[in-house]
Short mmCIF file of C-alpha atoms in Angstrom, two decimals:
data_model
loop_
_atom_site.label_atom_id
_atom_site.label_comp_id
_atom_site.label_asym_id
_atom_site.label_seq_id
_atom_site.Cartn_x
_atom_site.Cartn_y
_atom_site.Cartn_z
CA MET N 722 -22.77 -44.45 -21.42
CA GLU N 723 -26.45 -44.48 -22.41
CA LYS N 724 -26.17 -40.71 -22.57
CA LEU N 725 -23.34 -40.94 -25.46
CA ARG N 726 -25.48 -43.29 -27.22
CA LYS N 727 -28.48 -41.35 -27.39
CA HIS N 728 -26.48 -38.32 -28.25
CA ILE N 729 -24.87 -40.18 -31.18
CA GLU N 730 -27.95 -41.63 -32.19
CA GLU N 731 -29.52 -38.09 -32.58
CA ILE N 732 -27.07 -37.65 -35.68
CA THR N 733 -26.63 -41.56 -36.92
CA ALA N 734 -28.05 -44.95 -35.98
CA ILE N 735 -25.68 -47.38 -34.42
CA THR N 736 -26.04 -51.00 -33.64
CA ASP N 737 -25.41 -52.54 -30.27
CA GLU N 738 -22.29 -54.27 -31.66
CA ASP N 739 -20.93 -51.11 -32.93
CA PHE N 740 -21.71 -49.24 -29.80
CA GLU N 741 -19.88 -52.14 -27.97
CA ALA N 742 -16.84 -50.80 -30.29
CA VAL N 743 -17.07 -46.92 -29.49
CA LYS N 744 -17.21 -47.41 -25.72
CA PRO N 745 -13.55 -48.23 -24.89
CA PHE N 746 -12.72 -44.93 -26.49
CA PHE N 747 -14.40 -42.84 -23.80
CA THR N 748 -13.74 -42.68 -20.25
CA ILE N 749 -15.96 -41.18 -17.68
CA ARG N 750 -14.24 -38.62 -15.11
CA LYS N 751 -16.39 -36.83 -12.25
CA VAL N 752 -15.33 -33.14 -12.06
CA LEU N 753 -15.98 -30.68 -9.14
CA LYS N 754 -16.60 -27.17 -8.90
CA HIS N 755 -13.67 -25.03 -9.54
CA GLN N 756 -11.77 -27.69 -10.96
CA TYR N 757 -9.92 -27.03 -14.15
CA LEU N 758 -10.10 -29.73 -16.90
CA ILE N 759 -7.27 -27.75 -19.14
CA GLN N 760 -4.84 -25.28 -17.40
CA GLN N 761 -2.52 -23.23 -19.86
CA GLY N 762 0.79 -24.84 -20.71
CA ASP N 763 -1.18 -28.60 -20.44
CA GLU N 764 -1.15 -30.90 -22.95
CA ALA N 765 -4.47 -30.67 -24.26
CA LYS N 766 -4.78 -34.74 -24.41
CA TYR N 767 -8.66 -34.84 -24.29
CA GLU N 768 -11.78 -33.08 -25.78
CA TYR N 769 -14.76 -33.78 -23.46
CA LEU N 770 -18.72 -34.67 -24.21
CA ILE N 771 -20.19 -33.16 -21.11
CA LEU N 772 -22.80 -35.49 -19.38
CA SER N 773 -23.90 -33.07 -16.55
CA GLY N 774 -22.66 -29.87 -15.21
CA ILE N 775 -21.58 -26.39 -16.35
CA PHE N 776 -17.77 -25.76 -17.85
CA ARG N 777 -16.70 -22.66 -19.46
CA VAL N 778 -13.47 -22.30 -22.04
CA PHE N 779 -11.64 -19.31 -21.61
CA TYR N 780 -8.48 -17.32 -22.40
CA LEU N 781 -6.09 -14.85 -20.17
CA ASP N 782 -4.64 -12.10 -22.19
CA GLU N 783 -1.12 -10.76 -20.97
CA ASP N 784 -2.89 -8.08 -18.72
CA GLY N 785 -4.24 -11.46 -17.31
CA LYS N 786 -8.24 -10.49 -18.26
CA GLU N 787 -10.34 -13.28 -18.91
CA HIS N 788 -11.99 -13.65 -22.25
CA ILE N 789 -14.44 -16.46 -22.85
CA VAL N 790 -14.69 -18.27 -26.06
CA GLN N 791 -17.55 -20.91 -24.65
CA PHE N 792 -19.88 -22.07 -22.15
CA ALA N 793 -20.57 -25.62 -22.34
CA THR N 794 -23.04 -27.87 -20.64
CA GLU N 795 -25.01 -31.32 -21.10
CA ASN N 796 -24.08 -32.83 -24.54
CA TRP N 797 -21.69 -30.08 -25.77
CA TRP N 798 -18.05 -30.97 -26.61
CA MET N 799 -15.39 -28.61 -25.43
CA SER N 800 -11.72 -28.64 -25.20
CA ASP N 801 -8.97 -26.17 -26.46
CA TYR N 802 -9.65 -27.53 -29.60
CA ILE N 803 -6.70 -25.49 -31.42
CA ALA N 804 -4.15 -27.34 -29.02
CA TYR N 805 -6.00 -30.74 -29.32
CA PHE N 806 -6.25 -30.79 -32.87
CA ASN N 807 -2.43 -30.00 -33.55
CA GLN N 808 -1.50 -31.66 -30.24
CA LYS N 809 0.14 -28.75 -28.68
CA LYS N 810 0.36 -27.11 -25.29
CA ALA N 811 -3.00 -25.28 -24.40
CA ASN N 812 -3.60 -21.88 -24.41
CA MET N 813 -6.91 -22.14 -22.96
CA TYR N 814 -8.56 -22.84 -19.55
CA VAL N 815 -11.40 -25.45 -19.18
CA LEU N 816 -13.22 -24.72 -15.52
CA CYS N 817 -15.93 -26.33 -14.09
CA MET N 818 -18.43 -23.79 -12.81
CA GLU N 819 -21.23 -26.63 -11.92
CA PRO N 820 -20.15 -29.97 -10.86
CA GLY N 821 -20.77 -32.78 -13.00
CA GLU N 822 -19.67 -36.05 -14.99
CA VAL N 823 -17.59 -35.68 -18.42
CA LEU N 824 -16.42 -38.16 -21.27
CA SER N 825 -12.85 -37.78 -22.54
CA LEU N 826 -11.87 -38.94 -25.99
CA THR N 827 -8.28 -38.74 -26.99
CA LEU N 828 -7.48 -37.21 -30.51
CA GLU N 829 -5.94 -40.59 -31.45
CA GLY N 830 -9.24 -42.25 -30.14
CA ARG N 831 -11.07 -39.83 -32.17
CA GLU N 832 -9.20 -40.51 -35.44
CA LYS N 833 -9.55 -44.36 -34.83
CA LEU N 834 -13.24 -44.32 -34.21
CA ALA N 835 -13.67 -42.07 -37.63
CA THR N 836 -11.53 -44.73 -39.26
CA ILE N 837 -13.20 -48.13 -38.09
CA LEU N 838 -16.89 -46.87 -38.12
CA PRO N 839 -18.00 -44.62 -40.71
CA GLN N 840 -20.84 -43.55 -39.13
CA MET N 841 -18.52 -41.99 -36.74
CA GLU N 842 -16.99 -40.10 -39.25
CA HIS N 843 -20.21 -39.13 -40.21
CA PHE N 844 -21.33 -37.77 -36.77
CA PHE N 845 -18.12 -35.91 -36.39
CA ARG N 846 -18.49 -34.28 -39.55
CA VAL N 847 -22.21 -33.14 -38.64
CA LYS N 848 -20.90 -32.06 -35.46
CA LEU N 849 -18.03 -29.84 -36.67
CA THR N 850 -20.57 -28.56 -39.54
CA ASN N 851 -22.91 -27.43 -36.36
CA GLY N 852 -19.69 -25.95 -34.45
CA TYR N 853 -18.39 -24.03 -37.40
CA MET N 854 -21.87 -22.45 -37.66
CA ALA N 855 -21.91 -21.42 -33.99
CA LEU N 856 -18.33 -19.92 -34.28
CA GLN N 857 -19.24 -18.17 -37.38
CA ALA N 858 -22.43 -16.90 -35.70
CA ARG N 859 -20.32 -15.37 -33.06
CA ILE N 860 -17.89 -13.77 -35.29
CA VAL N 861 -20.60 -12.13 -36.84
CA SER N 862 -22.22 -11.05 -33.46
CA LEU N 863 -18.96 -9.84 -32.09
CA LEU N 864 -18.16 -7.89 -35.45
CA SER N 865 -21.44 -6.27 -35.56
CA SER N 866 -24.14 -6.44 -33.29
CA ASN N 867 -24.99 -3.66 -30.17
CA PRO N 868 -25.31 -5.22 -26.67
CA GLN N 869 -28.61 -5.42 -26.93
CA GLN N 870 -28.62 -7.54 -30.08
CA ARG N 871 -26.20 -9.73 -28.58
CA TYR N 872 -27.97 -10.16 -25.56
CA GLU N 873 -31.09 -11.38 -27.15
CA GLU N 874 -29.51 -13.59 -29.92
CA PHE N 875 -27.58 -15.29 -26.82
CA ALA N 876 -31.29 -15.55 -24.82
CA GLU N 877 -32.95 -17.05 -27.87
CA LEU N 878 -29.79 -19.57 -28.91
CA TYR N 879 -29.27 -20.46 -24.90
CA PRO N 880 -32.10 -19.96 -23.24
CA ASP N 881 -31.11 -22.63 -20.50
CA LEU N 882 -27.67 -21.19 -19.97
CA ILE N 883 -29.69 -17.71 -19.26
CA GLN N 884 -30.86 -18.99 -16.09
CA LYS N 885 -27.89 -21.36 -15.05
CA ILE N 886 -24.87 -19.23 -15.21
CA PRO N 887 -24.27 -16.05 -13.44
CA LYS N 888 -24.52 -12.52 -15.04
CA LYS N 889 -21.08 -11.62 -14.78
CA TYR N 890 -19.84 -14.49 -16.80
CA ILE N 891 -22.87 -13.75 -19.36
CA ALA N 892 -21.63 -10.18 -19.65
CA GLU N 893 -18.13 -11.10 -19.92
CA TYR N 894 -18.95 -13.78 -22.63
CA LEU N 895 -21.22 -11.12 -24.71
CA GLY N 896 -18.42 -8.28 -24.11
CA VAL N 897 -20.87 -6.07 -22.29
CA SER N 898 -20.58 -4.36 -18.97
CA ARG N 899 -22.77 -5.83 -16.32
CA GLU N 900 -24.56 -2.49 -15.62
CA THR N 901 -25.51 -3.00 -19.44
CA LEU N 902 -26.51 -6.48 -18.75
CA SER N 903 -28.58 -5.72 -15.80
CA ARG N 904 -30.60 -3.13 -17.82
CA LEU N 905 -31.30 -5.67 -20.42
CA TYR N 906 -32.24 -8.00 -18.14
CA THR N 907 -34.88 -6.12 -16.70
CA ALA N 908 -36.09 -4.86 -20.03
CA PRO N 909 -39.83 -5.98 -20.89
CA MET U 22 -10.37 -30.23 -62.22
CA GLU U 23 -6.96 -31.71 -61.95
CA LYS U 24 -6.68 -28.41 -59.33
CA LEU U 25 -10.00 -30.01 -57.53
CA ARG U 26 -8.12 -33.49 -57.48
CA LYS U 27 -4.92 -32.00 -56.18
CA HIS U 28 -6.68 -30.11 -53.42
CA ILE U 29 -8.68 -33.80 -52.62
CA GLU U 30 -5.45 -35.52 -52.41
CA GLU U 31 -3.79 -33.34 -50.06
CA ILE U 32 -6.07 -34.99 -47.39
CA THR U 33 -7.07 -38.33 -48.65
CA ALA U 34 -6.07 -40.60 -51.82
CA ILE U 35 -8.30 -41.10 -54.52
CA THR U 36 -8.54 -43.47 -57.42
CA ASP U 37 -9.21 -42.40 -61.05
CA GLU U 38 -12.81 -43.99 -61.01
CA ASP U 39 -13.78 -42.38 -57.74
CA PHE U 40 -12.58 -39.03 -59.14
CA GLU U 41 -14.38 -39.53 -62.03
CA ALA U 42 -17.83 -40.08 -59.56
CA VAL U 43 -16.70 -36.62 -57.54
CA LYS U 44 -16.43 -34.32 -61.16
CA PRO U 45 -20.04 -34.07 -61.90
CA PHE U 46 -21.07 -32.58 -58.55
CA PHE U 47 -18.81 -29.70 -59.30
CA THR U 48 -19.72 -26.75 -61.60
CA ILE U 49 -17.14 -24.26 -63.09
CA ARG U 50 -17.84 -20.89 -63.05
CA LYS U 51 -15.72 -17.71 -64.18
CA VAL U 52 -16.12 -14.50 -61.93
CA LEU U 53 -15.25 -11.30 -62.43
CA LYS U 54 -14.10 -8.36 -60.63
CA HIS U 55 -16.85 -6.43 -58.22
CA GLN U 56 -19.19 -9.63 -59.44
CA TYR U 57 -21.23 -10.84 -56.12
CA LEU U 58 -21.67 -14.49 -55.75
CA ILE U 59 -23.91 -14.91 -53.21
CA GLN U 60 -25.77 -11.21 -52.02
CA GLN U 61 -27.93 -10.90 -49.13
CA GLY U 62 -31.36 -12.26 -49.49
CA ASP U 63 -30.31 -14.78 -51.95
CA GLU U 64 -30.91 -18.52 -51.46
CA ALA U 65 -27.19 -19.75 -50.58
CA LYS U 66 -27.30 -22.61 -53.07
CA TYR U 67 -23.64 -23.09 -53.26
CA GLU U 68 -20.41 -23.13 -51.69
CA TYR U 69 -17.39 -22.26 -53.65
CA LEU U 70 -13.75 -23.78 -54.31
CA ILE U 71 -11.53 -21.42 -55.32
CA LEU U 72 -9.75 -21.96 -58.21
CA SER U 73 -8.09 -18.74 -58.87
CA GLY U 74 -9.08 -15.04 -57.69
CA ILE U 75 -9.20 -13.20 -54.55
CA PHE U 76 -12.83 -12.79 -52.55
CA ARG U 77 -14.16 -11.59 -49.43
CA VAL U 78 -17.39 -12.59 -47.41
CA PHE U 79 -18.87 -9.63 -45.41
CA TYR U 80 -22.19 -8.66 -43.50
CA LEU U 81 -23.49 -5.19 -43.55
CA ASP U 82 -24.78 -4.20 -40.44
CA GLU U 83 -28.13 -1.98 -39.75
CA ASP U 84 -26.29 1.11 -40.30
CA GLY U 85 -24.75 -0.04 -43.72
CA LYS U 86 -21.42 -0.70 -42.15
CA GLU U 87 -19.29 -3.60 -43.89
CA HIS U 88 -17.78 -6.35 -41.47
CA ILE U 89 -15.46 -8.72 -43.29
CA VAL U 90 -16.26 -12.43 -42.19
CA GLN U 91 -13.23 -13.99 -44.41
CA PHE U 92 -11.17 -13.25 -47.36
CA ALA U 93 -10.36 -16.28 -49.67
CA THR U 94 -8.03 -17.27 -52.39
CA GLU U 95 -6.94 -20.38 -54.29
CA ASN U 96 -7.89 -23.64 -52.69
CA TRP U 97 -10.17 -22.00 -49.93
CA TRP U 98 -13.76 -22.60 -49.62
CA MET U 99 -16.43 -20.17 -48.96
CA SER U 100 -19.96 -19.63 -48.88
CA ASP U 101 -22.65 -18.01 -46.34
CA TYR U 102 -22.28 -21.24 -44.30
CA ILE U 103 -24.92 -20.48 -41.87
CA ALA U 104 -27.32 -19.93 -44.93
CA TYR U 105 -26.08 -22.68 -47.16
CA PHE U 106 -26.04 -25.51 -44.09
CA ASN U 107 -29.66 -24.52 -43.15
CA GLN U 108 -30.78 -23.89 -46.98
CA LYS U 109 -32.00 -20.34 -45.83
CA LYS U 110 -31.62 -16.93 -47.52
CA ALA U 111 -28.30 -15.62 -47.28
CA ASN U 112 -27.22 -12.60 -44.87
CA MET U 113 -23.79 -12.47 -46.04
CA TYR U 114 -22.32 -11.13 -49.59
CA VAL U 115 -19.61 -12.87 -51.06
CA LEU U 116 -17.69 -10.16 -53.78
CA CYS U 117 -15.08 -10.63 -56.07
CA MET U 118 -11.79 -8.56 -55.65
CA GLU U 119 -9.37 -10.26 -58.17
CA PRO U 120 -11.41 -11.94 -61.33
CA GLY U 121 -11.06 -15.80 -61.15
CA GLU U 122 -12.62 -19.27 -61.39
CA VAL U 123 -14.57 -21.02 -58.55
CA LEU U 124 -16.08 -24.61 -58.45
CA SER U 125 -19.56 -24.61 -57.19
CA LEU U 126 -21.02 -27.42 -54.74
CA THR U 127 -24.42 -27.74 -53.90
CA LEU U 128 -25.84 -28.79 -50.30
CA GLU U 129 -27.26 -31.63 -51.63
CA GLY U 130 -24.37 -32.73 -53.84
CA ARG U 131 -21.85 -32.44 -50.81
CA GLU U 132 -24.17 -34.83 -48.74
CA LYS U 133 -24.46 -37.10 -51.42
CA LEU U 134 -20.60 -37.13 -52.01
CA ALA U 135 -19.95 -38.14 -48.59
CA THR U 136 -22.65 -40.83 -48.77
CA ILE U 137 -21.41 -42.39 -51.50
CA LEU U 138 -17.65 -42.02 -51.45
CA PRO U 139 -16.11 -42.69 -47.55
CA GLN U 140 -12.87 -40.59 -48.68
CA MET U 141 -15.23 -37.78 -49.16
CA GLU U 142 -16.74 -37.65 -46.12
CA HIS U 143 -13.38 -37.98 -44.45
CA PHE U 144 -12.07 -35.01 -46.51
CA PHE U 145 -15.10 -32.84 -45.24
CA ARG U 146 -14.63 -33.66 -41.90
CA VAL U 147 -10.89 -32.51 -41.94
CA LYS U 148 -11.65 -29.45 -44.13
CA LEU U 149 -14.19 -28.72 -41.11
CA THR U 150 -11.80 -29.00 -38.28
CA ASN U 151 -9.51 -26.77 -40.05
CA GLY U 152 -12.19 -24.57 -40.74
CA TYR U 153 -13.22 -24.82 -36.69
CA MET U 154 -9.74 -23.99 -35.74
CA ALA U 155 -9.42 -21.08 -37.76
CA LEU U 156 -12.64 -19.33 -36.67
CA GLN U 157 -11.72 -20.24 -32.93
CA ALA U 158 -8.75 -18.49 -33.67
CA ARG U 159 -10.04 -15.52 -34.97
CA ILE U 160 -12.65 -15.13 -32.04
CA VAL U 161 -9.82 -15.37 -29.46
CA SER U 162 -7.89 -12.63 -31.59
CA LEU U 163 -11.17 -10.48 -31.45
CA LEU U 164 -11.57 -10.84 -28.23
CA SER U 165 -8.30 -10.29 -26.65
CA SER U 166 -5.60 -9.15 -29.06
CA ASN U 167 -4.15 -5.37 -29.62
CA PRO U 168 -4.17 -4.34 -33.10
CA GLN U 169 -0.23 -5.08 -33.29
CA GLN U 170 -1.30 -8.53 -32.48
CA ARG U 171 -3.60 -8.96 -34.75
CA TYR U 172 -1.88 -7.57 -37.52
CA GLU U 173 1.23 -9.85 -36.85
CA GLU U 174 -1.25 -13.14 -36.38
CA PHE U 175 -2.61 -12.26 -39.63
CA ALA U 176 0.54 -11.79 -41.56
CA GLU U 177 1.70 -14.93 -40.02
CA LEU U 178 -1.07 -16.99 -41.23
CA TYR U 179 -1.91 -15.34 -44.64
CA PRO U 180 1.63 -13.70 -45.64
CA ASP U 181 0.21 -14.00 -49.50
CA LEU U 182 -2.90 -11.94 -48.50
CA ILE U 183 -0.90 -9.27 -46.89
CA GLN U 184 0.25 -8.56 -50.51
CA LYS U 185 -2.79 -8.87 -52.68
CA ILE U 186 -5.59 -7.36 -50.83
CA PRO U 187 -5.71 -3.57 -50.25
CA LYS U 188 -5.04 -2.04 -47.06
CA LYS U 189 -8.49 -0.71 -46.33
CA TYR U 190 -9.82 -4.17 -46.07
CA ILE U 191 -7.16 -5.86 -44.11
CA ALA U 192 -7.69 -3.02 -41.67
CA GLU U 193 -11.29 -3.74 -41.75
CA TYR U 194 -10.64 -7.43 -41.40
CA LEU U 195 -8.65 -6.88 -38.28
CA GLY U 196 -10.94 -4.19 -36.59
CA VAL U 197 -8.61 -1.37 -36.60
CA SER U 198 -8.05 1.74 -38.00
CA ARG U 199 -6.27 2.65 -41.44
CA GLU U 200 -4.17 5.07 -39.55
CA THR U 201 -3.04 2.02 -37.08
CA LEU U 202 -2.44 -0.01 -40.13
CA SER U 203 -0.33 1.94 -41.93
CA ARG U 204 2.10 2.59 -38.89
CA LEU U 205 2.19 -1.15 -38.40
CA TYR U 206 2.80 -1.72 -42.03
CA THR U 207 6.09 0.28 -42.08
CA ALA U 208 7.11 -0.98 -38.35
CA PRO U 209 10.56 -2.93 -38.74
#
């Protein structure tokens, strides 16, 4: 739970007493490689803060083709957010690529935390602001960039992920072929 | 300003006194057709709440091709958010398609509002949550849907925009050709 506290304190100060009130809302869970946290059709009951490990959130289209919505690693939050915020069944999958631990939080817990602790309302607003910008950047990239630009943007934004995630999935995320990606990897 | 109050009260209750404190943060501005609120290279000083009119937010790639990030009409918020939240120069254009009025808010004003009025922090968090879901839905749609699905999703989400915005721009937003879109329009 010390990681959670540090994560919150990157955004806002929190007293020992207030952090004691935060802790019960989170449940720690170990996740094994290849394990799903969410599958299509599940109730999307939780969002997850990653303490360790690597995950990917993806969507399967009608032809069974996978489309990666996000990767996520330490200190990132993830869920099928459309399903989670609307309390509907998931359309997405959240899959563990490298084993680790996550903290899970229900929507009810999230809303209650925001109500009882103003600094948590602030924390969630700041995290959403950052998330909103990241998604907008992804849309701009999908709409307009060529494969090389997309790769460069990704490498600049997420230098650690480039090292840790198989190229196959990075190519898929960027919407480029593996051949193109290999060429970019070896470019000076 | 009554529209602003109604808009806030869709999310959270606000007293007369608190609303009096909110009002000075907003400046009303009339916008003419074809007028730009933001152009690439500008300081993105404001975000805008639309009182009336129709706008589009777009990006020009290196070849001068336009990529539409969002349309916006009454009660929607818009800006070049990456530039606005980071207080950097804009990469995007915000253009008026149908004349109207907007309320503008600086980032400093937004942060101050959130600090002095807890219900405004809550308001912004809820609006960001909705915005986050809308962007995620757009990403999923860009990644995986065929033109017909994209059109149907758009028509379902924004039935009023379908009536008001020239087909040319809807086709551009959806990333489909105008011919494809015309076929979809006339489909039963």
